[in-house]
Tab-separated table of C-alpha atoms in Angstrom:
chain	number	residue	atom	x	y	z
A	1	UNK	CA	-50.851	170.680	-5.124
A	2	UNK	CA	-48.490	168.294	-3.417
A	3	UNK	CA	-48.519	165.989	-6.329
A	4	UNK	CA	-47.509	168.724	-8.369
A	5	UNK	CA	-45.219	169.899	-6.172
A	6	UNK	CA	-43.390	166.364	-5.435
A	7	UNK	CA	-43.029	166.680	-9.359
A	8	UNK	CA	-41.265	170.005	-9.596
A	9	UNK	CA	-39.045	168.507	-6.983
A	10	UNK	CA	-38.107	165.580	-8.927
A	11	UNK	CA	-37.382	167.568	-11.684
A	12	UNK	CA	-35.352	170.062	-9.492
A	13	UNK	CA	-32.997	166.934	-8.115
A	14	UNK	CA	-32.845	166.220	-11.988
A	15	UNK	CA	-31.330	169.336	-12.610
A	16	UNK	CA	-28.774	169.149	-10.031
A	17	UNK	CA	-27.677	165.839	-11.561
A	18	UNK	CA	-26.020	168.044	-13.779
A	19	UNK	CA	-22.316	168.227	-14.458
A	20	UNK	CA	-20.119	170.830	-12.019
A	21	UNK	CA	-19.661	173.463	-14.871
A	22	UNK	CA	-23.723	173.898	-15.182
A	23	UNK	CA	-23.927	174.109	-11.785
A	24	UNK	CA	-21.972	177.138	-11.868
A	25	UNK	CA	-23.827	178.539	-14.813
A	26	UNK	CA	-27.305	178.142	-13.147
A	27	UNK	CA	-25.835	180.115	-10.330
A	28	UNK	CA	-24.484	182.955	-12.520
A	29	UNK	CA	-27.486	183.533	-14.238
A	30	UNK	CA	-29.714	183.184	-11.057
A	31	UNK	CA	-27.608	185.715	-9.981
A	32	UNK	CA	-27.497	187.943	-12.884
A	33	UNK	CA	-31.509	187.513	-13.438
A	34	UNK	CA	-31.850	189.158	-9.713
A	35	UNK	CA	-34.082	192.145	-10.005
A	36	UNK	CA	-32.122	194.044	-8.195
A	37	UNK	CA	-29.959	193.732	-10.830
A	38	UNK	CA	-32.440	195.604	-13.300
A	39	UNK	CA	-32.086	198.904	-11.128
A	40	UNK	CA	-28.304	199.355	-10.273
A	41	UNK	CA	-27.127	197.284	-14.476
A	42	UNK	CA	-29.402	197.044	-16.743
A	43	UNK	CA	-31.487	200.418	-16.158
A	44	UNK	CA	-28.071	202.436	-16.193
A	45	UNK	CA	-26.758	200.756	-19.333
A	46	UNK	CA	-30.134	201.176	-20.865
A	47	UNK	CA	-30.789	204.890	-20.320
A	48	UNK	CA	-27.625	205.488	-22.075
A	49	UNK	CA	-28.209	203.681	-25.118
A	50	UNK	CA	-31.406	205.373	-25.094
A	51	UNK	CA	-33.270	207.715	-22.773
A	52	UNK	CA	-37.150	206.501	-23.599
A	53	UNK	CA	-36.047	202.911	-23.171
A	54	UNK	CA	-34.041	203.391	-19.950
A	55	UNK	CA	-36.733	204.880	-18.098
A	56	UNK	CA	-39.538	202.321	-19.556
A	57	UNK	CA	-37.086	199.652	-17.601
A	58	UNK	CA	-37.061	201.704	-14.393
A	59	UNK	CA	-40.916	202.283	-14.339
A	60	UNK	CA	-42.051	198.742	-15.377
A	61	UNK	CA	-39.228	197.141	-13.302
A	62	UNK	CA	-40.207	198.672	-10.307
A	63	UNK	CA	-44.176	198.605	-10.949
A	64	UNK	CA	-44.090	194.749	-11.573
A	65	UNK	CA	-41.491	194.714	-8.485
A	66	UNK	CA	-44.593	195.552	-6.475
A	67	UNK	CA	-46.654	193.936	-8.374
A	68	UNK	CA	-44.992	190.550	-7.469
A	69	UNK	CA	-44.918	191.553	-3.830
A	70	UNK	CA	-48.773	191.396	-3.753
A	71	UNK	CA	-49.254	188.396	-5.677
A	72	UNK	CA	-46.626	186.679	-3.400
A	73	UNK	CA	-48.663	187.788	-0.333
A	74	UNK	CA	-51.938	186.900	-1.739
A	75	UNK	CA	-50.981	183.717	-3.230
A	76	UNK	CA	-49.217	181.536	-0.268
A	77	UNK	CA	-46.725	180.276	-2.934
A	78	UNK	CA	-44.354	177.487	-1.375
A	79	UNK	CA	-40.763	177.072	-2.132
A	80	UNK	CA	-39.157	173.507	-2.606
A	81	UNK	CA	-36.136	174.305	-0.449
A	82	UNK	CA	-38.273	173.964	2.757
A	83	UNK	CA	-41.850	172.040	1.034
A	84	UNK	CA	-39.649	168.525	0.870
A	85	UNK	CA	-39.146	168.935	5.121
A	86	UNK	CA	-42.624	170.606	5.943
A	87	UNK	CA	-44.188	167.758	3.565
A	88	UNK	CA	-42.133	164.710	4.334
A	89	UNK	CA	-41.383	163.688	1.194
A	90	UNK	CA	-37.578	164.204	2.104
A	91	UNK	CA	-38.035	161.259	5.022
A	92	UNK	CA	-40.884	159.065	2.599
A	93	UNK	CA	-38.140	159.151	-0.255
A	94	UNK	CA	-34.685	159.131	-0.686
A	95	UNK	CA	-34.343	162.661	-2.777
A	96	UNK	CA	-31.226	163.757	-3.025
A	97	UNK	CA	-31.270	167.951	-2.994
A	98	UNK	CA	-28.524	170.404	-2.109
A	99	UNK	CA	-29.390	174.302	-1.084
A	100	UNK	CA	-27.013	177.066	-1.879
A	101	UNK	CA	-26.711	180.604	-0.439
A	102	UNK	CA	-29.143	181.831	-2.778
A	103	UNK	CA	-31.841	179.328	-2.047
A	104	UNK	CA	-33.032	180.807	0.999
A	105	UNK	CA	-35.204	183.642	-0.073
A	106	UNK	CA	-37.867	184.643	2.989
A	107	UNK	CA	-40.683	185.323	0.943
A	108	UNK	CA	-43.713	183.401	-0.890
A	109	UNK	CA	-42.694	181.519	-3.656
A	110	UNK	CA	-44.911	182.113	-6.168
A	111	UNK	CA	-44.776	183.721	-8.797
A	112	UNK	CA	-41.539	183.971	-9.607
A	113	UNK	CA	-40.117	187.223	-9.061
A	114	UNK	CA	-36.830	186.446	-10.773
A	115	UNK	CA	-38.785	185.624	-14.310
A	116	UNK	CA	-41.667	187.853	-13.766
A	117	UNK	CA	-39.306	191.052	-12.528
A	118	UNK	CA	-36.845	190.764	-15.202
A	119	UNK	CA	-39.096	189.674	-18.150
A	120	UNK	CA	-41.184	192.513	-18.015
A	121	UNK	CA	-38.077	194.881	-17.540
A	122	UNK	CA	-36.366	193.827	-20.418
A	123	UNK	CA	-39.619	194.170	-22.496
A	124	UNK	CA	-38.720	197.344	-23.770
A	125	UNK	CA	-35.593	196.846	-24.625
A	126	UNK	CA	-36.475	193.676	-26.707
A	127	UNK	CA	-39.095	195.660	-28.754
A	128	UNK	CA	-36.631	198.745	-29.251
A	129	UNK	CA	-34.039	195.865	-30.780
A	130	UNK	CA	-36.879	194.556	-32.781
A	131	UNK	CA	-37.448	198.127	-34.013
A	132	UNK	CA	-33.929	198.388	-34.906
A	133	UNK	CA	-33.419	194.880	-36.681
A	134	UNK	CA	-36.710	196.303	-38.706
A	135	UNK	CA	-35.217	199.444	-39.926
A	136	UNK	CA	-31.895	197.630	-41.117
A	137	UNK	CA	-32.923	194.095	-42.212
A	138	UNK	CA	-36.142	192.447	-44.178
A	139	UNK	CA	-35.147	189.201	-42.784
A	140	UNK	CA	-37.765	187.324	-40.866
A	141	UNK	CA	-35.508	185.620	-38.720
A	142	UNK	CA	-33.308	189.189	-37.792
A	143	UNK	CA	-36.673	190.569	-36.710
A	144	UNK	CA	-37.179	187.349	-34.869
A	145	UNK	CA	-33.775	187.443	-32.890
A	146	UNK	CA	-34.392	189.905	-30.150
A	147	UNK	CA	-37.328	187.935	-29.182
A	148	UNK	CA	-36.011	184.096	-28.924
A	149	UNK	CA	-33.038	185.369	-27.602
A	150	UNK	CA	-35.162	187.266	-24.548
A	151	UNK	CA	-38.053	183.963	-23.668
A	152	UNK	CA	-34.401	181.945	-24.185
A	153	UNK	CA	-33.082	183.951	-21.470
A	154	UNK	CA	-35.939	183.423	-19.392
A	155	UNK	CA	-36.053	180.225	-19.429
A	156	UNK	CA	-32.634	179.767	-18.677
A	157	UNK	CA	-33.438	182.132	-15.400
A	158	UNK	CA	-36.482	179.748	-14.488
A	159	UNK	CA	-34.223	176.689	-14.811
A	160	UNK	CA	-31.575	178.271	-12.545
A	161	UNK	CA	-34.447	179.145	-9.950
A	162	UNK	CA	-35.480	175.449	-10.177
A	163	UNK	CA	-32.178	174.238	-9.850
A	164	UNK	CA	-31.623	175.888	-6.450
A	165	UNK	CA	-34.809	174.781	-5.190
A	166	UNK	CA	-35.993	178.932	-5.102
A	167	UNK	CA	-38.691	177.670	-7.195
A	168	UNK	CA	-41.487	175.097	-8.787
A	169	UNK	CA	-41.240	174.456	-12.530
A	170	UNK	CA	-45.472	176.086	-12.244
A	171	UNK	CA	-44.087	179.398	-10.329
A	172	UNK	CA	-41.626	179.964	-12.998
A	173	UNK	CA	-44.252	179.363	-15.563
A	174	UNK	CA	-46.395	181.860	-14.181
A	175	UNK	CA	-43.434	184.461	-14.189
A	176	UNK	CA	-42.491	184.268	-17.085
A	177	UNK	CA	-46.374	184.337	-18.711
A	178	UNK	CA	-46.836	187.149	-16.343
A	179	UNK	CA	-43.650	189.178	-17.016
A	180	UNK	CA	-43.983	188.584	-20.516
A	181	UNK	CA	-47.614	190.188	-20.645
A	182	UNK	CA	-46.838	193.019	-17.561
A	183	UNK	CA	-44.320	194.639	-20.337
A	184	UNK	CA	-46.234	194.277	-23.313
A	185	UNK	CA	-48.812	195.889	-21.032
A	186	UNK	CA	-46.895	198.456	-19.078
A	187	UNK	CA	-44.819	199.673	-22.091
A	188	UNK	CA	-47.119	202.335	-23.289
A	189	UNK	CA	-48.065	203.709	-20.538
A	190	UNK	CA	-44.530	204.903	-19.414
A	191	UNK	CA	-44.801	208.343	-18.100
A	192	UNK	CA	-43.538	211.288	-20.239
A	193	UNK	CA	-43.226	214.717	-18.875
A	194	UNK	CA	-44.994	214.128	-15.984
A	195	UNK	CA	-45.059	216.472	-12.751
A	196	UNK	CA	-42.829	215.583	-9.909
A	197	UNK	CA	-46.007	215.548	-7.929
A	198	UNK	CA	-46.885	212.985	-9.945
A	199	UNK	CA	-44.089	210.491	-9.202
A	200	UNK	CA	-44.580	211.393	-5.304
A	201	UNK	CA	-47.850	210.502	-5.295
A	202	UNK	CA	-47.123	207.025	-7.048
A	203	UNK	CA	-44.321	206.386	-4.789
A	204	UNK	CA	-46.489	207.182	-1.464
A	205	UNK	CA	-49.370	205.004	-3.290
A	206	UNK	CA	-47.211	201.825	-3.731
A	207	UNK	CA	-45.884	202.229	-0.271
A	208	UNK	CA	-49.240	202.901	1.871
A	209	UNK	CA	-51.588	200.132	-0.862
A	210	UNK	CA	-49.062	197.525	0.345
A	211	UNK	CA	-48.996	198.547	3.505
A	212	UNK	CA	-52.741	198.213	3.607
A	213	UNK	CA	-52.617	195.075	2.223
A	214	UNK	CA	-50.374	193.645	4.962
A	215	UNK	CA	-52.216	194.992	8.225
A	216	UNK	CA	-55.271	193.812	6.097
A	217	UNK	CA	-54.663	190.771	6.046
A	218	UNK	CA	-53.048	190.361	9.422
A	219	UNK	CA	-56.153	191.776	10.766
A	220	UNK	CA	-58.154	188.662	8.995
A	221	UNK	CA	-56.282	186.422	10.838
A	222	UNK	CA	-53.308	185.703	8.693
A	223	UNK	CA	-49.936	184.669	9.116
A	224	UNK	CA	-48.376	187.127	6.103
A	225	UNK	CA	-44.560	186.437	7.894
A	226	UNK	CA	-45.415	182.125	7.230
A	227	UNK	CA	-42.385	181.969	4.650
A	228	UNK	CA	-40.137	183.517	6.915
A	229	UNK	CA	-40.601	181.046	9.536
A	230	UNK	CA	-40.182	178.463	7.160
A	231	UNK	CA	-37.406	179.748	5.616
A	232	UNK	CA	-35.651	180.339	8.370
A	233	UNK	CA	-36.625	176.742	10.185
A	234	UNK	CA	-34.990	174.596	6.824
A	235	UNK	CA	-32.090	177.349	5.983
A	236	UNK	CA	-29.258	174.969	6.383
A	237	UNK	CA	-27.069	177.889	6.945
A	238	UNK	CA	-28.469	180.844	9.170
A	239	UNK	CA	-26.369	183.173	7.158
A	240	UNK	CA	-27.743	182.692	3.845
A	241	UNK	CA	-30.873	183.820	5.142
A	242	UNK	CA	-30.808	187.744	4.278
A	243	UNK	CA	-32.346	190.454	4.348
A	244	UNK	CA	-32.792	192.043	1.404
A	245	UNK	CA	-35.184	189.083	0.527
A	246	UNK	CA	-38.080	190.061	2.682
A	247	UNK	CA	-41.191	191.600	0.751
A	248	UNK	CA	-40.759	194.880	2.446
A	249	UNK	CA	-36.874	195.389	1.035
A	250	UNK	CA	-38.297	195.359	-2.610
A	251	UNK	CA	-40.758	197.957	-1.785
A	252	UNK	CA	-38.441	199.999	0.370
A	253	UNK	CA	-36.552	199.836	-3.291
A	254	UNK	CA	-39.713	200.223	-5.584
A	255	UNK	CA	-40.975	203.997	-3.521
A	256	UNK	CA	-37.048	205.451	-3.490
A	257	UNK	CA	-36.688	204.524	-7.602
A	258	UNK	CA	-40.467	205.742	-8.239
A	259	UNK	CA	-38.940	209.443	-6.249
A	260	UNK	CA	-35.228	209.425	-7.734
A	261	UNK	CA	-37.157	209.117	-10.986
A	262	UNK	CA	-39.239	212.316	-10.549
A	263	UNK	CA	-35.948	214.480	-8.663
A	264	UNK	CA	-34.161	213.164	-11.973
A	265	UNK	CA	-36.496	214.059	-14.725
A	266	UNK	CA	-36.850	217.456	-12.781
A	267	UNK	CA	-33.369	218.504	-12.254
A	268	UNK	CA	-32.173	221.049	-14.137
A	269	UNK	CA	-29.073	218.877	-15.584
A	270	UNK	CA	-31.539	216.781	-16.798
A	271	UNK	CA	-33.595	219.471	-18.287
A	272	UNK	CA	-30.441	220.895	-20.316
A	273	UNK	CA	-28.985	217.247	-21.380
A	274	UNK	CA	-32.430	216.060	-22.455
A	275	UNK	CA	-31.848	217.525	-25.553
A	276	UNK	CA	-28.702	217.183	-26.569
A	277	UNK	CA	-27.226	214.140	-28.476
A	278	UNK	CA	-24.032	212.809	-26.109
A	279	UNK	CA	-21.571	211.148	-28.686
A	280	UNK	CA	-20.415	206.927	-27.957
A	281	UNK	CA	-17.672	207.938	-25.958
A	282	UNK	CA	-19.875	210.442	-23.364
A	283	UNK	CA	-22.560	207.496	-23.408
A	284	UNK	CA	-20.006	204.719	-22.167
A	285	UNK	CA	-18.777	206.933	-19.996
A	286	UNK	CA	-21.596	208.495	-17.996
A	287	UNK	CA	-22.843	204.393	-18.101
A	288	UNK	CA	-19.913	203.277	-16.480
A	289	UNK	CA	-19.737	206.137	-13.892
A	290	UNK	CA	-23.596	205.509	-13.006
A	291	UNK	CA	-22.918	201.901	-12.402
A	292	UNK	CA	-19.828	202.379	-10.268
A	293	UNK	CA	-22.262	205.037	-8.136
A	294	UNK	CA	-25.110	202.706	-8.154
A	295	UNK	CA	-22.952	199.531	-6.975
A	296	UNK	CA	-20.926	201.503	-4.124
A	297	UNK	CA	-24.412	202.847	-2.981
A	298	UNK	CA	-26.085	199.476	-3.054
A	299	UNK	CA	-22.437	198.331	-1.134
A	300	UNK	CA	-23.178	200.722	1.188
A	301	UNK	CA	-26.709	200.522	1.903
A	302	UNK	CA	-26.565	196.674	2.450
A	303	UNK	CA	-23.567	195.360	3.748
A	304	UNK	CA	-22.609	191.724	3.262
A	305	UNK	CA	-22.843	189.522	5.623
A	306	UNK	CA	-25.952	190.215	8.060
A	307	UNK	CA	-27.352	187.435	9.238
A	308	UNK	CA	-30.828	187.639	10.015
A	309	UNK	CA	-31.787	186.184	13.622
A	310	UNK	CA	-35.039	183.744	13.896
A	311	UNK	CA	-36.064	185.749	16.807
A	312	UNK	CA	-35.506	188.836	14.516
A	313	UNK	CA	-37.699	187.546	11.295
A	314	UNK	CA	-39.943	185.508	13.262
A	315	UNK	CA	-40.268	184.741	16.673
A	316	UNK	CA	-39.259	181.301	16.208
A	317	UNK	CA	-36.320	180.437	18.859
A	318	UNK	CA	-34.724	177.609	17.077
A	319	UNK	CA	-33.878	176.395	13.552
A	320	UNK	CA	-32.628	173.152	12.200
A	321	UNK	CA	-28.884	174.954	12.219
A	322	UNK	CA	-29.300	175.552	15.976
A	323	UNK	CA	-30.800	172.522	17.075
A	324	UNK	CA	-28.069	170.527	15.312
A	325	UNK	CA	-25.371	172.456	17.192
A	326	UNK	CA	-23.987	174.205	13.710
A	327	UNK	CA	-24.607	177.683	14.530
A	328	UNK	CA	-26.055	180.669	16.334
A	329	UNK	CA	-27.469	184.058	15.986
């Protein structure tokens, strides 16, 4: 593993080699590709294109969200951003790597949650574009767009989690192969009509199974909170460690969109909209009034600027920040 990982950080410092413009586009899309970004954008804009389709993004993103959570947590994934100091390949070699605010994620590293999160997501929406280019075009290539353009996309979004050392080229790999096959998967079995008891029960399933699966595992023995010590010993900037990057913020996400879901599809709004047939205008803007609600609740429910303390994440009492003078908690 450490000769494969020396190579994905070659290939990282390659990237970053890169002229200043695609620096800034490997940050925008990292940031664009976050999965948070599939609950609070893309599911809103999605749902009001088309109903079906908008809630086949919530339910897969948020079942694959979890998904990744336990694969992170079984699989002991590394991340390059702290591998080249824990290794010593950063004092064997001269490799020249930069972090960014975004590079510091606390969790396991692999898979890729970034290409495994958002390719499944945006499964459905590829398929339903495929569907459309079928119905208006006999052309090969228009029924082949919605597709290139989507594994084009994600590799774009692995590239950018290279580039900021989030992830090795075989993590983003596996995301990607995973996400791909998690929505092909996960697609038809979207539930339709289903009892709110239904969506409490898989909400209070995904939150106690992965609870379980922590104390389980800390009961063998194991370390499950290892990547947060590590993050937080090679963070070059205690800020940039945050919060919402620990397992247990995605899951805290995954349960509330698994009940909103049910409350939603129950409500009697949504019983006497379901089927009627909003024009354009109404669709743009009920989308652009969800996403302003979504993005000042998100605003409000995570505030900027946190910083999260290594006594707070981990226990540890000093990181390379602190030791150097730079900064404290």
């Amino acid at each position: 593993m450490d000769a494969l990982y020396s190579r994905g950080v070659l290939f990282a410092q390659m990237l970053q080699t890169g002229p200043p413009w695609l620096e800034r586009f490997w940050l925008s899309v990292t940031f664009l590709a976050d999965p948070k970004c599939i609950f609070v954008i893309v599911f809103p804009l999605a749902y009001f294109l088309d109903r079906k389709v908008g809630v086949a993004v919530l339910w897969i993103g948020l079942v694959c969200e979890w998904l990744n959570i336990v694969a992170k947590w079984l699989l002991f994934g590394e991340r390059p951003f702290w591998w080249v100091y824990e290794s010593g390949l950063f004092s064997k070699e001269k490799v020249l790597l930069r972090q960014f605010p975004v590079s510091c994620e606390t969790g396991p590293g692999s898979p890729s949650g970034h290409c495994m999160i958002t390719g499944a997501a945006l499964w459905p929406i590829v398929t339903a574009l495929t569907a459309l280019a079928s119905r208006h075009s006999t052309s090969r290539l228009v029924k082949l767009t919605p597709f290139l353009a989507y594994f084009l996309l994600l590799l774009a979004v692995g590239l950018s989690r290279i580039f900021i050392l989030a992830h090795f080229p075989h993590q983003v790999l596996g995301g990607i192969v995973a996400g791909a096959a998690l929505g092909w998967m996960l697609e038809a079995c979207v539930p339709a009509e289903r009892k709110l008891s239904f969506y409490l029960a898989t909400s209070l399933a995904l939150l106690l199974s992965a609870i379980g699966l922590y104390w389980s595992m800390v009961a063998l023995g194991m370390d499950i909170d290892w990547s947060i010590h590590l993050a937080t010993k090679w963070c070059l900037n205690p800020e940039w460690i945050r919060i919402e990057t620990r397992p247990f913020a995605s899951l805290c996400r995954d349960t509330a969109s698994a009940v909103g879901l049910g409350l939603a599809t129950h409500s009697s709004l949504y019983t006497q909209l379901r089927h009627e047939r909003p024009g354009w205008t109404q669709r743009a803007v009920g989308a652009g009034l969800a996403l302003a609600a979504l993005q000042g609740l998100n605003d409000v429910v995570q505030p900027e600027n946190i910083v999260l303390c290594p006594s707070q994440a981990t226990g540890v009492s000093t990181n390379r920040a602190e030791q150097k003078g730079e900064s404290k908690c």
